[in-house]
Amino acid sequence: MPSDGVILRRFEEADEPAVIALWHACGLTRPWNDPVKDIRRKLDVQRDLFLVAERDGRVVGAAMAGYDGHRGWVYYLAVHPEARRTGLGRRLMDRVAADLKAMGCPKINLMIRGGNDAVAGFYDALGYGTDAVAVRALRLIPDD
Ligand SMILES: CC(C)(COP(=O)(O)OP(=O)(O)OC[C@H]1O[C@@H](n2cnc3c(N)ncnc32)[C@H](O)[C@@H]1OP(=O)(O)O)[C@@H](O)C(=O)NCCC(=O)NCCS
C-alpha cells in the first residue's frame, strides 16, 4: 500500500510529544540522549530540515537532517511500526535528500547503531552504500 494520505511537513513545536513517542516506539531513544534537548537544539539550527509525516492528524514518521557545509547527515529516521513498508521511509529520505541537494550538499552520511541489522535492507533499497569508516565521538554536553 502506498503511503497515501500522508503529508510531509516541517516539525512544529506542538509535535514534540508525538515525535518523542514515535522515537520511543521505534527504539531510537537512548538514556544518554535527552529527546527534548535534542529537539530544542535542532530548532536552533536548520530547523527546516526537521520533518514529520502526518496522517489523519497523527505523526507517523519523522526525520532530522543537517548540512555542515561538507556532508549532509540524517538522524532519528522513524516510521511508526504500523505505518512501515508502505514507502513512507523512502519518501522521508527522498525529501531529505532533495532538501539537502537544494542547499548544495554533495553527499549524505548516516550512522546505524550497532545491532540495528534490520535497517540495512532499507538503506540497500535506497542505494546507500557502506563506507569503510569508523565513527568516533566526543560528548561535549552531557544530557543526563
Ligand atoms: C527504517 C524505517 C524508517 C523504514 O521505513 P519504511 O517506511 O518501512 O520503509 P519503506 O516502506 O519506505 O521501504 C523502502 C524500501 O526499503 C525496503 N525495506 C524497508 N524496511 C526493510 C527491512 N527491514 N529489510 C529489508 N528491506 C526493507 C522496502 O522493501 C522498500 O523496498 P522497495 O522500495 O525496493 O520495495 C523503519 O523500519 C523504522 O522506523 N525503523 C526503526 C527506526 C530505525 O531503525 N531508523 C533508522 C536508524 S539508522
Coordinates of C-alpha atoms and ligand atoms in Angstrom, one line a residue:
M1 CA 0.0 0.0 0.0
P2 CA 1.5 3.4 -0.9
S3 CA 1.8 6.0 1.8
D4 CA -1.5 7.7 0.6
G5 CA -3.0 10.3 2.8
V6 CA 0.4 11.1 4.4
I7 CA 1.7 14.6 4.2
L8 CA 5.3 15.6 4.9
R9 CA 5.8 18.9 6.6
R10 CA 8.2 20.8 8.8
F11 CA 8.3 20.0 12.5
E12 CA 6.3 22.3 14.7
E13 CA 6.7 22.8 18.4
A14 CA 3.3 21.2 19.1
D15 CA 4.7 18.0 17.5
E16 CA 7.2 17.5 20.3
P17 CA 5.3 14.9 22.5
A18 CA 4.1 12.9 19.4
V19 CA 7.6 12.8 17.9
I20 CA 9.2 11.7 21.2
A21 CA 6.6 9.0 21.5
L22 CA 7.3 7.9 17.9
W23 CA 11.1 7.7 18.7
H24 CA 10.3 5.5 21.7
A25 CA 8.0 3.3 19.6
C26 CA 10.8 3.0 17.0
G27 CA 13.5 2.2 19.6
L28 CA 15.6 5.3 18.8
T29 CA 15.9 6.8 22.2
R30 CA 18.9 6.2 24.5
P31 CA 19.4 7.3 28.1
W32 CA 22.3 9.5 27.3
N33 CA 20.3 11.5 24.7
D34 CA 17.6 13.7 26.1
P35 CA 15.0 13.8 23.3
V36 CA 13.6 17.2 24.5
K37 CA 17.1 18.7 24.4
D38 CA 17.8 17.1 21.1
I39 CA 14.7 18.7 19.6
R40 CA 15.3 22.1 21.1
R41 CA 18.9 22.1 19.7
K42 CA 17.6 21.2 16.3
L43 CA 15.1 24.0 16.4
D44 CA 18.1 26.4 16.8
V45 CA 20.0 25.0 13.8
Q46 CA 18.5 24.4 10.4
R47 CA 15.1 23.7 11.8
D48 CA 13.7 23.4 8.3
L49 CA 15.5 20.1 8.0
F50 CA 13.4 18.5 10.7
L51 CA 10.4 16.8 9.0
V52 CA 7.4 15.0 10.2
A53 CA 5.0 12.7 8.3
E54 CA 1.3 13.1 9.4
R55 CA -1.7 11.1 8.6
D56 CA -5.2 12.0 9.9
G57 CA -3.6 14.4 12.4
R58 CA -1.3 11.7 13.7
V59 CA 2.5 11.8 13.5
V60 CA 3.5 8.5 11.8
G61 CA 7.1 9.4 10.7
A62 CA 9.9 11.8 11.2
A63 CA 13.5 12.6 10.1
M64 CA 16.0 15.1 11.4
A65 CA 18.7 16.2 9.0
G66 CA 21.5 18.7 8.8
Y67 CA 24.1 20.1 6.4
D68 CA 27.5 21.0 7.9
G69 CA 28.9 22.5 4.7
H70 CA 30.6 19.3 3.6
R71 CA 28.2 16.4 4.3
G72 CA 24.5 16.1 5.0
W73 CA 23.6 13.9 8.0
V74 CA 20.3 12.2 8.9
Y75 CA 19.3 11.3 12.4
Y76 CA 16.2 9.9 14.1
L77 CA 14.7 8.5 10.9
A78 CA 11.5 6.9 12.2
V79 CA 8.3 5.3 10.7
H80 CA 5.8 4.1 13.2
P81 CA 5.7 0.2 13.2
E82 CA 2.0 0.3 12.0
A83 CA 2.9 2.5 9.0
R84 CA 6.0 0.6 7.8
R85 CA 6.6 -1.0 4.4
T86 CA 4.3 1.5 2.6
G87 CA 7.0 3.6 1.1
L88 CA 7.0 6.3 3.8
G89 CA 10.6 5.8 4.9
R90 CA 11.6 6.2 1.3
R91 CA 9.5 9.3 1.0
L92 CA 11.1 10.9 4.0
M93 CA 14.6 10.1 2.8
D94 CA 13.8 11.3 -0.7
R95 CA 12.6 14.6 0.7
V96 CA 15.6 14.9 3.0
A97 CA 17.9 14.2 0.0
A98 CA 16.1 16.8 -2.1
D99 CA 16.3 19.5 0.6
L100 CA 20.0 18.8 1.2
K101 CA 20.8 18.8 -2.5
A102 CA 19.0 22.1 -2.9
M103 CA 21.4 23.5 -0.3
G104 CA 24.4 22.3 -2.4
C105 CA 25.1 19.3 -0.2
P106 CA 27.1 16.8 -2.3
K107 CA 26.8 13.6 -0.1
I108 CA 24.7 12.2 2.7
N109 CA 26.2 10.3 5.6
L110 CA 24.2 8.5 8.3
M111 CA 25.1 6.2 11.2
I112 CA 23.4 2.9 12.0
R113 CA 23.7 1.8 15.6
G114 CA 25.4 -1.5 16.3
G115 CA 22.7 -4.2 16.5
N116 CA 20.3 -2.4 14.2
D117 CA 20.8 -5.0 11.4
A118 CA 17.2 -4.9 10.2
V119 CA 17.7 -1.4 8.7
A120 CA 20.4 -2.5 6.3
G121 CA 18.0 -3.8 3.7
F122 CA 16.1 -0.4 3.8
Y123 CA 19.3 1.6 3.0
D124 CA 20.3 -1.0 0.4
A125 CA 16.9 -0.5 -1.3
L126 CA 17.5 3.3 -1.3
G127 CA 21.0 2.9 -2.9
Y128 CA 23.1 3.9 0.2
G129 CA 26.5 2.2 0.1
T130 CA 28.7 1.3 3.1
D131 CA 31.8 3.4 3.5
A132 CA 34.9 1.9 5.3
V133 CA 34.9 4.3 8.2
A134 CA 34.8 4.1 11.9
V135 CA 32.8 6.7 13.8
R136 CA 34.4 8.3 16.8
A137 CA 32.6 10.6 19.1
L138 CA 33.4 13.0 22.0
R139 CA 30.5 14.2 24.1
L140 CA 30.7 17.9 24.8
I141 CA 27.5 18.4 26.8
P142 CA 26.2 15.5 28.9
D143 CA 22.4 15.3 28.8
D144 CA 21.9 13.1 31.9
Ligands
LIG1 C1 13.9 2.0 8.6 C2 12.5 2.5 8.5 C3 12.5 4.0 8.6 C4 11.9 2.1 7.1 O1 10.7 2.7 7.0 P1 9.5 2.1 6.0 O2 8.5 3.1 5.8 O3 9.1 0.7 6.4 O4 10.4 1.9 4.6 P2 9.8 1.9 3.1 O5 8.4 1.2 3.2 O6 9.8 3.2 2.5 O7 10.8 0.9 2.4 C5 11.6 1.4 1.3 C6 12.3 0.2 0.7 O8 13.1 -0.5 1.8 C7 12.7 -1.8 1.9 N1 12.8 -2.1 3.4 C8 12.2 -1.4 4.4 N2 12.5 -2.0 5.5 C9 13.3 -3.0 5.3 C10 13.9 -4.0 6.1 N3 13.7 -4.0 7.4 N4 14.6 -5.0 5.5 C11 14.7 -5.0 4.2 N5 14.2 -4.1 3.3 C12 13.5 -3.1 3.9 C13 11.3 -1.9 1.4 O9 11.0 -3.2 1.0 C14 11.4 -0.9 0.3 O10 12.0 -1.5 -0.9 P3 11.4 -1.2 -2.3 O11 11.2 0.3 -2.4 O12 12.5 -1.7 -3.2 O13 10.2 -2.0 -2.5 C15 11.6 1.9 9.6 O14 11.7 0.5 9.5 C16 11.9 2.3 11.0 O15 11.4 3.3 11.5 N6 12.8 1.5 11.7 C17 13.1 1.8 13.1 C18 14.0 3.0 13.3 C19 15.3 2.9 12.6 O16 16.0 1.9 12.6 N7 15.7 4.1 11.9 C20 16.9 4.2 11.2 C21 18.1 4.4 12.1 S1 19.6 4.4 11.2

